[in-house]
Coordinates of C-alpha atoms and ligand atoms in Angstrom, one line a residue:
M457 CA 5.3 -38.2 78.7
C458 CA 6.1 -34.9 80.4
K459 CA 8.0 -34.8 83.7
T460 CA 6.1 -34.3 86.9
I461 CA 8.0 -32.6 89.8
V462 CA 11.1 -31.0 88.4
F463 CA 12.7 -29.4 91.4
S464 CA 11.8 -27.7 94.7
L465 CA 13.2 -24.8 96.8
T466 CA 12.1 -23.3 100.1
F467 CA 11.5 -19.7 100.8
D468 CA 10.6 -18.6 104.5
N469 CA 9.6 -22.3 105.1
I470 CA 7.2 -22.3 102.1
L471 CA 8.1 -25.1 99.7
L472 CA 7.9 -24.2 96.1
F473 CA 7.6 -26.9 93.5
M474 CA 7.7 -27.0 89.6
K475 CA 5.7 -29.3 87.5
Q476 CA 5.0 -29.8 83.8
T477 CA 2.0 -31.3 81.9
D478 CA 0.6 -31.1 78.5
V479 CA -2.9 -30.2 79.5
L480 CA -4.0 -28.8 82.9
I481 CA -7.6 -28.9 83.9
I482 CA -8.8 -26.9 86.9
G483 CA -12.1 -28.3 88.3
S484 CA -13.7 -31.7 88.7
G485 CA -17.3 -31.0 87.8
I486 CA -18.9 -32.2 84.5
A487 CA -17.0 -29.7 82.4
G488 CA -13.6 -30.7 83.8
L489 CA -14.1 -34.5 84.0
S490 CA -15.7 -34.8 80.5
Y491 CA -12.9 -32.9 78.9
A492 CA -10.3 -35.0 80.7
L493 CA -11.9 -38.2 79.5
K494 CA -12.3 -37.1 75.9
L495 CA -8.6 -36.2 75.9
A496 CA -7.5 -39.4 77.7
E497 CA -9.5 -41.6 75.3
H498 CA -8.0 -39.8 72.3
S499 CA -4.5 -40.2 73.8
D500 CA -5.0 -44.0 74.1
K501 CA -5.3 -44.1 70.3
T502 CA -2.2 -42.0 69.5
D503 CA 1.5 -42.7 69.5
V504 CA 2.4 -39.7 71.6
P505 CA 0.4 -39.9 74.8
I506 CA -1.0 -36.7 76.2
K507 CA -0.2 -36.0 79.9
I508 CA -3.3 -34.7 81.6
T509 CA -3.3 -33.2 85.1
L510 CA -6.5 -32.5 86.7
L511 CA -6.6 -30.4 89.9
T512 CA -9.4 -29.7 92.2
K513 CA -9.7 -27.7 95.4
K514 CA -11.4 -30.4 97.5
E515 CA -12.3 -34.0 96.9
L516 CA -13.0 -34.9 93.3
K517 CA -16.7 -35.1 93.7
V518 CA -17.1 -31.7 95.4
S519 CA -18.7 -29.5 92.7
N520 CA -22.0 -27.9 91.7
T521 CA -22.5 -30.8 89.4
S522 CA -23.0 -33.2 92.3
Y523 CA -25.9 -31.1 93.4
A524 CA -27.8 -31.1 90.1
Q525 CA -31.3 -32.4 90.6
G526 CA -33.6 -31.9 87.7
G527 CA -31.5 -33.4 84.8
I528 CA -30.2 -32.6 81.4
A529 CA -32.1 -31.3 78.4
S530 CA -31.9 -33.2 75.1
V531 CA -34.3 -33.9 72.2
T532 CA -34.7 -37.7 72.4
N533 CA -38.1 -38.6 71.1
R534 CA -40.3 -37.9 68.1
I535 CA -42.8 -35.6 69.8
D536 CA -40.0 -33.2 70.3
N537 CA -37.6 -31.6 67.8
F538 CA -34.5 -29.4 67.7
E539 CA -36.5 -26.3 66.6
K540 CA -38.6 -26.5 69.7
H541 CA -35.6 -26.8 72.0
I542 CA -33.8 -24.0 70.2
E543 CA -36.9 -21.7 70.4
D544 CA -37.4 -22.5 74.1
T545 CA -33.7 -21.7 74.8
L546 CA -34.0 -18.4 72.9
N547 CA -37.3 -17.4 74.5
A548 CA -36.0 -18.1 78.0
G549 CA -32.8 -16.0 77.2
A550 CA -34.9 -13.1 75.9
Y551 CA -33.3 -13.6 72.5
L552 CA -30.0 -12.1 73.8
N553 CA -28.5 -15.5 73.1
N554 CA -26.1 -16.3 70.3
R555 CA -28.3 -18.2 67.9
S556 CA -25.6 -20.2 66.2
V557 CA -24.3 -21.4 69.6
V558 CA -27.8 -22.4 70.7
E559 CA -28.2 -24.4 67.5
M560 CA -24.8 -26.1 68.0
V561 CA -25.6 -27.1 71.6
V562 CA -29.1 -28.3 71.0
K563 CA -28.1 -30.3 67.9
Q564 CA -25.1 -31.9 69.7
A565 CA -27.1 -32.9 72.7
P566 CA -28.1 -36.4 71.7
E567 CA -24.5 -37.3 70.9
R568 CA -23.3 -35.9 74.3
I569 CA -25.9 -37.9 76.0
K570 CA -24.4 -41.0 74.3
D571 CA -21.0 -40.0 75.8
L572 CA -22.5 -39.9 79.2
L573 CA -24.1 -43.3 78.7
H574 CA -20.8 -44.7 77.3
W575 CA -19.2 -43.5 80.6
G576 CA -21.7 -45.5 82.6
T577 CA -24.3 -42.7 83.6
R578 CA -27.7 -44.1 84.3
F579 CA -30.9 -42.2 83.5
D580 CA -34.4 -43.3 84.5
K581 CA -36.6 -45.1 81.9
K582 CA -40.2 -45.6 81.6
N583 CA -39.7 -48.7 79.5
P584 CA -36.5 -50.5 78.1
K585 CA -36.6 -48.3 75.0
E586 CA -37.7 -44.9 76.3
F587 CA -36.3 -42.4 78.8
D588 CA -38.6 -41.1 81.5
L589 CA -38.6 -37.5 80.4
A590 CA -39.4 -34.7 82.9
K591 CA -40.7 -31.1 82.1
E592 CA -39.4 -27.9 83.6
G593 CA -40.0 -24.2 83.4
G594 CA -39.8 -22.7 79.9
H595 CA -39.7 -26.0 78.1
S596 CA -42.6 -26.6 75.6
E597 CA -42.0 -30.4 75.8
A598 CA -40.9 -33.0 78.4
R599 CA -37.3 -33.4 77.4
I600 CA -35.3 -33.7 80.7
L601 CA -33.3 -36.9 81.2
H602 CA -32.9 -37.6 84.9
Y603 CA -31.8 -40.1 87.5
K604 CA -34.4 -39.6 90.2
D605 CA -33.7 -36.2 91.7
L606 CA -29.9 -37.1 91.9
T607 CA -28.9 -36.6 88.3
G608 CA -25.8 -34.6 89.0
A609 CA -24.5 -37.0 91.7
E610 CA -25.1 -39.9 89.2
I611 CA -23.2 -38.1 86.4
E612 CA -20.4 -37.2 88.9
R613 CA -20.2 -40.8 90.2
A614 CA -19.8 -42.2 86.6
L615 CA -17.3 -39.6 85.5
T616 CA -15.1 -39.7 88.5
E617 CA -14.9 -43.6 88.3
Q618 CA -13.8 -43.3 84.8
V619 CA -11.2 -40.6 85.4
K620 CA -9.8 -42.4 88.5
A621 CA -9.4 -45.5 86.3
H622 CA -7.5 -43.7 83.5
P623 CA -3.6 -44.0 83.8
N624 CA -3.0 -40.8 81.7
I625 CA -4.9 -38.6 84.1
E626 CA -3.0 -37.3 87.1
I627 CA -5.5 -36.3 89.8
L628 CA -4.5 -33.6 92.4
E629 CA -7.1 -33.2 95.0
Y630 CA -6.9 -30.5 97.7
H631 CA -5.0 -28.3 95.2
F632 CA -6.2 -24.8 94.9
A633 CA -5.5 -22.8 91.7
L634 CA -4.1 -19.4 92.7
D635 CA -3.4 -17.6 89.6
L636 CA -2.8 -18.0 85.8
I637 CA 0.8 -17.3 84.5
T638 CA 1.0 -15.0 81.5
E639 CA 3.5 -12.6 79.9
H640 CA 2.8 -10.3 83.0
H641 CA 4.9 -12.7 85.1
F642 CA 7.8 -12.0 82.7
G643 CA 7.5 -8.3 83.3
K644 CA 5.5 -7.4 80.2
K645 CA 2.6 -5.1 80.5
I646 CA -0.6 -6.6 79.1
T647 CA -4.1 -5.3 79.0
R648 CA -7.5 -6.7 78.0
E649 CA -6.8 -5.3 74.5
T650 CA -3.5 -6.9 74.0
P651 CA -4.1 -9.3 71.2
D652 CA -1.3 -11.9 71.7
K653 CA -1.2 -12.9 75.3
H654 CA -0.7 -16.4 76.4
C655 CA -1.4 -18.6 79.4
Y656 CA 1.7 -20.7 80.2
G657 CA 0.4 -22.5 83.3
I658 CA -0.7 -21.6 86.8
Y659 CA 0.3 -21.3 90.5
A660 CA -1.4 -23.8 92.8
L661 CA -1.5 -24.2 96.6
N662 CA -1.5 -27.7 98.1
T663 CA -3.9 -27.0 100.8
Q664 CA -2.9 -30.0 102.8
N665 CA 0.8 -29.2 103.2
G666 CA 1.1 -25.6 102.2
E667 CA 3.4 -26.2 99.1
I668 CA 3.1 -23.8 96.3
I669 CA 3.5 -25.4 92.9
T670 CA 4.3 -23.7 89.6
I671 CA 2.6 -25.9 86.9
A672 CA 3.7 -25.3 83.3
S673 CA 1.1 -26.5 80.8
K674 CA 0.6 -26.3 77.0
I675 CA -3.1 -25.9 77.4
T676 CA -5.1 -24.9 80.4
L677 CA -8.8 -25.4 80.8
L678 CA -10.8 -23.4 83.5
A679 CA -13.7 -25.6 84.6
T680 CA -14.1 -24.0 88.0
G681 CA -17.9 -23.6 88.1
G682 CA -20.2 -20.9 89.6
I683 CA -20.2 -18.1 91.9
G684 CA -23.2 -18.7 94.2
Q685 CA -21.3 -18.0 97.4
V686 CA -21.0 -14.3 96.7
Y687 CA -24.7 -14.3 97.9
E688 CA -26.0 -15.0 101.3
T689 CA -28.6 -17.6 100.2
T690 CA -27.5 -19.9 97.5
T691 CA -28.0 -23.5 96.3
N692 CA -24.3 -23.7 95.4
P693 CA -21.8 -25.5 97.6
E694 CA -18.9 -23.7 99.3
I695 CA -16.5 -24.2 96.4
A696 CA -18.5 -21.9 94.2
T697 CA -16.5 -18.7 94.8
G698 CA -16.0 -17.8 91.2
D699 CA -12.2 -18.5 91.3
G700 CA -11.9 -19.1 87.6
I701 CA -13.6 -15.9 86.6
A702 CA -11.5 -13.9 89.1
M703 CA -8.3 -15.5 87.8
A704 CA -9.1 -14.9 84.2
Y705 CA -10.1 -11.3 85.0
R706 CA -6.7 -10.7 86.7
A707 CA -5.0 -12.3 83.7
K708 CA -6.9 -9.7 81.5
A709 CA -9.4 -12.0 79.8
I710 CA -12.8 -10.6 78.8
I711 CA -15.6 -11.3 81.2
K712 CA -19.1 -10.6 80.2
D713 CA -22.8 -10.8 81.1
M714 CA -22.2 -10.9 84.8
E715 CA -25.3 -9.0 85.6
F716 CA -27.3 -12.2 84.7
V717 CA -27.3 -14.0 88.0
Q718 CA -30.0 -16.6 88.0
F719 CA -32.0 -17.0 91.2
H720 CA -33.7 -20.4 91.4
P721 CA -37.4 -19.8 92.5
T722 CA -37.7 -22.7 94.8
A723 CA -35.0 -23.3 97.4
F724 CA -36.3 -24.9 100.6
Y725 CA -36.9 -22.3 103.2
S726 CA -35.5 -23.1 106.6
P727 CA -35.5 -20.6 109.4
K728 CA -31.9 -21.7 110.2
K729 CA -29.4 -20.5 107.6
E730 CA -28.5 -23.5 105.4
N731 CA -25.4 -23.2 103.3
P732 CA -26.0 -24.4 100.6
A733 CA -29.7 -23.9 100.6
F734 CA -31.5 -27.2 99.6
L735 CA -33.0 -27.1 96.2
V736 CA -36.6 -28.2 95.4
S737 CA -36.2 -29.0 91.8
E738 CA -38.1 -27.2 89.1
A739 CA -39.1 -30.7 87.9
V740 CA -41.4 -30.8 90.9
R741 CA -43.4 -28.0 89.2
G742 CA -43.2 -30.0 86.0
F743 CA -44.7 -32.9 88.0
G744 CA -47.7 -30.7 88.9
G745 CA -46.5 -28.7 91.9
I746 CA -48.3 -25.3 92.2
L747 CA -46.9 -22.1 93.8
R748 CA -49.2 -20.5 96.2
N749 CA -49.0 -17.3 98.3
H750 CA -50.0 -17.0 102.0
S751 CA -53.6 -16.6 100.9
G752 CA -53.5 -19.9 99.2
E753 CA -53.7 -18.3 95.8
D754 CA -52.1 -19.9 92.7
F755 CA -50.6 -16.4 92.0
M756 CA -48.3 -17.1 89.0
F757 CA -51.1 -16.7 86.5
R758 CA -51.3 -13.0 87.4
Y759 CA -47.6 -12.8 86.1
D760 CA -47.4 -15.2 83.1
K761 CA -49.8 -17.4 81.3
R762 CA -47.5 -20.4 81.8
G763 CA -48.2 -20.2 85.6
S764 CA -45.8 -22.0 87.8
L765 CA -43.9 -23.3 84.8
A766 CA -42.9 -19.9 83.3
P767 CA -39.1 -19.4 82.9
R768 CA -37.1 -18.8 86.1
D769 CA -36.5 -15.0 85.8
I770 CA -40.3 -14.5 85.8
V771 CA -41.1 -16.9 88.5
A772 CA -38.3 -15.7 90.8
R773 CA -39.3 -12.1 90.4
A774 CA -43.0 -12.9 91.0
I775 CA -42.1 -14.7 94.3
D776 CA -39.9 -11.9 95.4
N777 CA -42.9 -9.5 94.8
E778 CA -45.3 -11.8 96.7
M779 CA -42.9 -12.0 99.6
K780 CA -42.5 -8.2 99.7
K781 CA -46.3 -7.7 99.6
S782 CA -47.0 -10.3 102.3
G783 CA -43.9 -9.5 104.4
K784 CA -43.3 -13.2 104.7
K785 CA -39.9 -15.0 104.2
H786 CA -41.3 -17.6 101.7
V787 CA -44.2 -18.7 99.5
W788 CA -45.5 -22.3 99.4
L789 CA -45.1 -25.1 96.9
D790 CA -48.2 -27.3 96.8
V791 CA -47.9 -30.9 95.7
T792 CA -50.7 -32.3 97.8
H793 CA -52.9 -33.2 94.8
T794 CA -50.1 -35.2 93.1
N795 CA -49.5 -38.9 93.2
L796 CA -47.5 -39.5 96.5
E797 CA -46.0 -42.8 95.5
K798 CA -44.8 -41.4 92.1
F799 CA -43.5 -38.3 93.9
K800 CA -41.5 -40.5 96.3
A801 CA -40.0 -42.5 93.4
H802 CA -39.0 -39.5 91.3
F803 CA -37.9 -37.2 94.1
P804 CA -36.7 -39.3 97.0
T805 CA -34.2 -36.7 98.3
I806 CA -36.8 -33.9 98.3
Y807 CA -39.2 -36.2 100.0
E808 CA -36.6 -37.0 102.7
K809 CA -35.8 -33.4 103.2
C810 CA -39.5 -32.7 103.8
I811 CA -39.9 -35.5 106.2
E812 CA -36.8 -34.4 108.2
N813 CA -38.5 -30.9 108.5
G814 CA -41.7 -32.3 109.6
I815 CA -43.6 -31.7 106.3
D816 CA -46.0 -34.4 105.2
I817 CA -46.2 -33.6 101.4
G818 CA -49.6 -35.4 101.2
K819 CA -51.1 -32.7 103.5
D820 CA -48.7 -29.8 103.9
N821 CA -47.2 -27.3 101.5
I822 CA -43.4 -26.9 101.1
P823 CA -41.9 -23.5 102.2
V824 CA -39.8 -22.2 99.2
R825 CA -38.0 -19.0 98.3
P826 CA -35.6 -17.9 95.6
A827 CA -31.8 -18.4 96.1
A828 CA -28.8 -17.5 93.9
H829 CA -28.3 -20.5 91.7
Y830 CA -26.5 -20.0 88.4
L831 CA -24.4 -17.4 86.6
C832 CA -25.2 -17.0 82.9
G833 CA -22.2 -14.7 82.4
G834 CA -18.5 -15.5 82.9
I835 CA -15.3 -15.8 80.9
S836 CA -16.0 -14.9 77.3
V837 CA -15.3 -17.9 74.9
D838 CA -15.9 -18.8 71.3
K839 CA -17.5 -22.0 70.0
N840 CA -14.3 -23.9 70.7
G841 CA -14.1 -22.8 74.3
E842 CA -11.2 -20.4 73.6
T843 CA -10.9 -17.5 75.9
T844 CA -9.4 -14.2 74.8
I845 CA -6.0 -15.5 76.2
K846 CA -4.2 -18.0 73.9
H847 CA -3.9 -21.5 75.2
L848 CA -6.5 -20.8 78.0
L849 CA -9.9 -22.5 77.4
A850 CA -13.0 -22.4 79.6
S851 CA -16.0 -24.6 79.9
G852 CA -19.0 -25.0 82.1
E853 CA -20.5 -22.5 84.4
T854 CA -17.4 -20.4 84.5
A855 CA -17.6 -19.7 80.8
C856 CA -20.0 -17.3 78.9
T857 CA -20.7 -19.1 75.7
G858 CA -23.7 -17.1 74.4
L859 CA -26.1 -20.2 74.9
H860 CA -28.1 -18.6 77.7
G861 CA -28.5 -15.0 76.7
A862 CA -30.2 -13.0 79.5
N863 CA -31.6 -16.1 81.4
R864 CA -30.7 -19.9 81.2
L865 CA -33.4 -22.4 80.3
A866 CA -33.6 -25.1 83.0
S867 CA -31.4 -28.1 82.6
N868 CA -29.3 -26.5 79.7
S869 CA -26.3 -26.1 81.9
L870 CA -25.0 -29.7 82.3
L871 CA -25.6 -29.9 78.5
E872 CA -23.6 -26.8 77.8
A873 CA -20.7 -28.0 79.8
L874 CA -20.6 -31.3 77.9
V875 CA -20.9 -29.7 74.5
F876 CA -18.2 -27.0 75.2
S877 CA -15.9 -29.5 76.8
H878 CA -16.2 -31.6 73.7
Q879 CA -15.5 -28.6 71.5
A880 CA -12.5 -27.6 73.6
Y881 CA -11.2 -31.2 73.3
L882 CA -11.4 -31.1 69.5
K883 CA -9.6 -27.8 69.5
S884 CA -6.9 -29.0 72.0
V885 CA -5.9 -32.0 70.0
T886 CA -5.3 -29.9 66.8
E887 CA -3.4 -27.2 68.8
L888 CA -1.2 -29.4 71.1
P889 CA 1.4 -30.4 68.7
K890 CA 2.0 -26.7 67.8
I891 CA 2.6 -25.5 71.4
S892 CA 5.9 -25.8 73.4
L893 CA 6.1 -25.9 77.2
R894 CA 8.0 -23.1 78.8
N895 CA 10.5 -24.2 81.2
D896 CA 11.5 -20.7 82.6
L897 CA 8.3 -19.9 84.6
P898 CA 9.1 -17.8 87.7
H899 CA 8.2 -19.1 91.1
W900 CA 5.3 -17.6 93.1
N901 CA 6.5 -14.5 94.8
V902 CA 6.2 -15.0 98.6
E903 CA 8.2 -11.9 99.7
G904 CA 6.7 -9.8 102.3
T905 CA 3.9 -12.2 103.2
K906 CA 4.9 -13.2 106.7
D907 CA 1.8 -12.9 108.9
A908 CA -0.3 -15.9 109.6
E909 CA -3.7 -15.2 107.9
E910 CA -6.4 -13.8 110.0
N911 CA -9.2 -16.3 109.5
V912 CA -11.9 -14.5 111.5
L913 CA -11.3 -11.2 109.5
I914 CA -11.4 -13.2 106.3
E915 CA -14.7 -14.9 107.1
E916 CA -16.3 -11.6 108.3
T917 CA -15.3 -9.9 105.1
K918 CA -16.8 -12.8 103.1
N919 CA -20.0 -12.3 105.1
E920 CA -20.0 -8.6 104.3
I921 CA -19.7 -9.3 100.5
Q922 CA -22.6 -11.7 100.7
S923 CA -24.7 -9.3 102.6
I924 CA -23.9 -6.4 100.1
M925 CA -24.8 -8.6 97.2
S926 CA -28.0 -9.9 98.7
N927 CA -29.3 -6.6 99.9
Y928 CA -28.3 -4.5 97.0
V929 CA -27.7 -6.6 93.9
G930 CA -30.4 -9.3 94.1
I931 CA -33.5 -10.0 92.0
V932 CA -34.7 -6.4 91.9
R933 CA -32.2 -3.7 91.7
T934 CA -32.2 0.1 91.7
N935 CA -29.5 2.7 90.7
E936 CA -29.1 3.7 94.3
R937 CA -28.7 0.2 95.6
L938 CA -26.2 -0.6 92.8
N939 CA -24.2 2.6 93.7
R940 CA -24.4 1.8 97.4
A941 CA -23.0 -1.8 96.7
A942 CA -20.2 -0.2 94.5
N943 CA -19.2 2.2 97.4
R944 CA -19.3 -0.5 100.0
L945 CA -17.1 -2.8 97.9
K946 CA -14.5 -0.2 97.4
L947 CA -13.8 -0.2 101.2
I948 CA -13.7 -3.9 101.2
Y949 CA -11.2 -3.8 98.3
E950 CA -8.8 -1.6 100.2
E951 CA -9.0 -3.5 103.3
S952 CA -8.7 -6.9 101.8
E953 CA -5.7 -5.9 99.5
A954 CA -3.9 -4.7 102.6
L955 CA -4.6 -8.1 104.3
Y956 CA -3.5 -10.0 101.2
K957 CA -0.2 -8.1 101.0
R958 CA 0.8 -8.9 104.6
S959 CA -0.6 -12.3 104.9
K960 CA 0.7 -15.8 104.1
I961 CA -1.3 -17.4 101.3
S962 CA -4.3 -19.4 102.2
Q963 CA -7.3 -20.8 100.2
S964 CA -9.6 -18.7 102.2
L965 CA -7.8 -15.5 101.6
I966 CA -7.7 -16.0 97.8
E967 CA -11.3 -17.0 97.8
L968 CA -12.1 -13.7 99.5
R969 CA -10.2 -11.7 96.8
N970 CA -12.0 -13.8 94.1
M971 CA -15.5 -13.2 95.6
R972 CA -14.6 -9.5 95.7
S973 CA -13.7 -9.5 92.1
V974 CA -16.8 -11.4 91.1
A975 CA -19.0 -9.1 93.1
Y976 CA -17.3 -6.0 91.5
L977 CA -17.9 -7.4 88.0
I978 CA -21.6 -8.1 88.7
I979 CA -22.2 -4.7 90.1
K980 CA -20.3 -2.9 87.4
Q981 CA -22.0 -4.8 84.5
A982 CA -25.3 -4.3 86.2
Q983 CA -24.7 -0.6 86.2
Q984 CA -23.8 -0.7 82.6
R985 CA -26.9 -2.6 81.5
K986 CA -29.4 0.1 80.5
E987 CA -32.5 -2.1 79.9
N988 CA -34.5 -4.6 81.8
I989 CA -34.0 -7.9 80.2
G990 CA -34.1 -11.5 81.4
L991 CA -32.5 -11.7 84.8
H992 CA -31.4 -8.1 85.0
Y993 CA -34.2 -5.9 86.5
N994 CA -33.6 -2.4 87.6
K995 CA -36.7 -0.6 88.9
D996 CA -35.2 2.8 87.7
L997 CA -35.4 1.4 84.0
E998 CA -39.0 0.4 84.4
N999 CA -40.5 3.1 82.1
Q1000 CA -37.7 3.4 79.7
Ligands
FAD244 P1 -18.8 -27.4 89.0 O1 -19.5 -28.8 88.8 O2 -19.2 -26.6 90.0 O3 -17.2 -27.9 89.1 C1 -16.3 -26.9 89.5 C2 -15.1 -27.6 90.0 O4 -14.0 -26.6 90.0 C3 -15.2 -28.1 91.5 O5 -14.6 -29.3 91.4 C4 -14.4 -27.1 92.2 O6 -13.8 -27.7 93.4 C5 -13.3 -26.8 91.3 N1 -12.6 -25.5 91.6 C6 -13.2 -24.2 91.7 N2 -12.3 -23.3 91.9 C7 -11.1 -24.0 92.0 C8 -9.8 -23.5 92.2 N3 -9.5 -22.3 92.6 N4 -8.8 -24.5 92.3 C9 -9.1 -25.8 92.1 N5 -10.3 -26.3 91.8 C10 -11.3 -25.3 91.8 N6 -28.0 -27.7 85.8 C11 -28.6 -28.5 84.9 O7 -28.4 -28.4 83.7 N7 -29.6 -29.3 85.4 C12 -29.9 -29.5 86.7 O8 -30.7 -30.2 87.1 C13 -29.2 -28.6 87.6 N8 -29.5 -28.6 88.9 C14 -28.8 -27.9 89.8 C15 -29.0 -28.0 91.2 C16 -28.2 -27.3 92.1 C17 -28.5 -27.4 93.6 C18 -27.1 -26.5 91.6 C19 -26.3 -25.9 92.5 C20 -26.9 -26.4 90.2 C21 -27.7 -27.1 89.3 N9 -27.5 -27.0 87.9 C22 -28.2 -27.7 87.0 C23 -26.4 -26.2 87.4 C24 -25.3 -27.1 87.2 O9 -25.2 -28.1 88.2 C25 -23.9 -26.4 87.1 O10 -24.0 -25.3 86.3 C26 -22.9 -27.4 86.5 O11 -22.8 -28.6 87.2 C27 -21.5 -26.7 86.5 O12 -20.5 -27.6 86.2 P2 -19.0 -27.2 86.0 O13 -18.3 -28.4 85.7 O14 -18.9 -26.0 85.2 O15 -18.7 -26.7 87.6
SIN245 C1 -33.7 -28.0 89.1 O1 -33.7 -29.1 89.3 O2 -34.6 -27.2 89.3 C2 -32.4 -27.3 88.6 C3 -32.3 -27.4 87.2 C4 -31.4 -26.4 86.7 O3 -30.8 -25.6 87.4 O4 -31.2 -26.4 85.5

């Protein structure tokens, strides 16, 4: 076993701690939790136990995972086969996917579903032997395993129960990862091209008492999830500020495909701003729901022969176009013709949301509009979840694995996280014996940071970023809009760096810096993409 707290010192009333662990996991969604469990179960069978530390910025269950509704895609019956799931994934991704990654993920899916069942996850069944499979956009077969419309919450429940029960996993809630420690912290210049750079651990802030901890680790897994909060309207909860991507970017890892931000076509439209926006699952369209414009037209067939069940990039763009034409803030989702009792049983949360908003789904249509939902890009990893920094792995939404290409197929994200955390676990157990912990990590530098953070200014700047991204870097882009976004962001960069340099560290301040980096990467990579493909659509490229 490794030691926990080694020593502490104070500087300007900020307590600085040191800690050591074999494996450090940042994030408690499906990617972080499943990796922790795999390692812990392995550790149980070995003579030298592995010390695992999992830290997360709020409570364990606060994650995008907890919000997942539709379910998890896997081939589980004889009507379906791997080739169909592979082809659907490639087709949705505009064939920009890495085919061998797609094959690996699709073929591992049934085994990873068994892992979830082993950890106690429940999925709805239509009889004792068969899962109740749902269909979603872009899928040629019904292959989505689900637990009502609460699949993510059910997975999170099962996994957090297991993790809490495991003695080898130390859980640090309300611990916010600030930065990765690399050769840079020992005064060595490293660049994105430097081949031999390492991650030796991280700095983290205990947000309940202000302590800053230096955590030395042999292996670090980034499982920090998505970036939805860089947009004004998003289905992602407040934790989704792209911290892992920004940390990895600062540490000189390669980040790619950031232009491929997926907008979910059907977030519930509410005249008051809801953060996060409530999702009306794509499975509702799989159940028979039809998108209609304000003239009552089933407009999707004008855009794609698959109608309301076309892949997300196509549906979101079509809705955006219909909204611009009509000048309205939403379109409608019509489920009035479906079986009400079955609807209530499959979608109890969506049904409740409608009731709360005075919508009787037997008679009324549901107002919906697109919202930022998922990032296909992220930290570039290989098939083992290894980033371009040694001993730094990434899994889940923060990683860019090559599975999704230019647009993710619905319900492939939870699956991707499970498969890549499994791969990362296999890699970790072979690498761990070869890695030594560094015991000479420098403390976090707090010099010169004396002012109390200016919360109002921080919140206002976050709002500015969200507004820039929503206005200029949304579903349909133009060169002028992208340039405008880049120019506005430059000013924000200068102002927020000045604020960072003079202020005491806080979660909110670092999130602001992280959102700024994520916004910068999306804009820059969108400017570099010279074709309209999948989720990237620039009007100025229309006739090229
Ligand atoms: P998350 O589950 O987001 O977990 C990230 C964790 O990292 C959180 O615990 C967070 O607190 C922590 N964290 C972040 N930054 C820091 C930091 N600096 N320090 C410490 N901790 C940090 N996908 C599907 O496949 N099927 C679906 O049906 C589906 N439905 C969805 C519905 C909604 C409303 C949303 C928002 C997403 C949905 N998705 C779905 C996408 C899917 O849920 C996510 O992509 C997936 O859950 C991501 O898992 P993750 O483990 O990578 O990240
Ligand atoms: C949904 O239920 O529509 C979300 C599915 C997903 O994002 O994969």
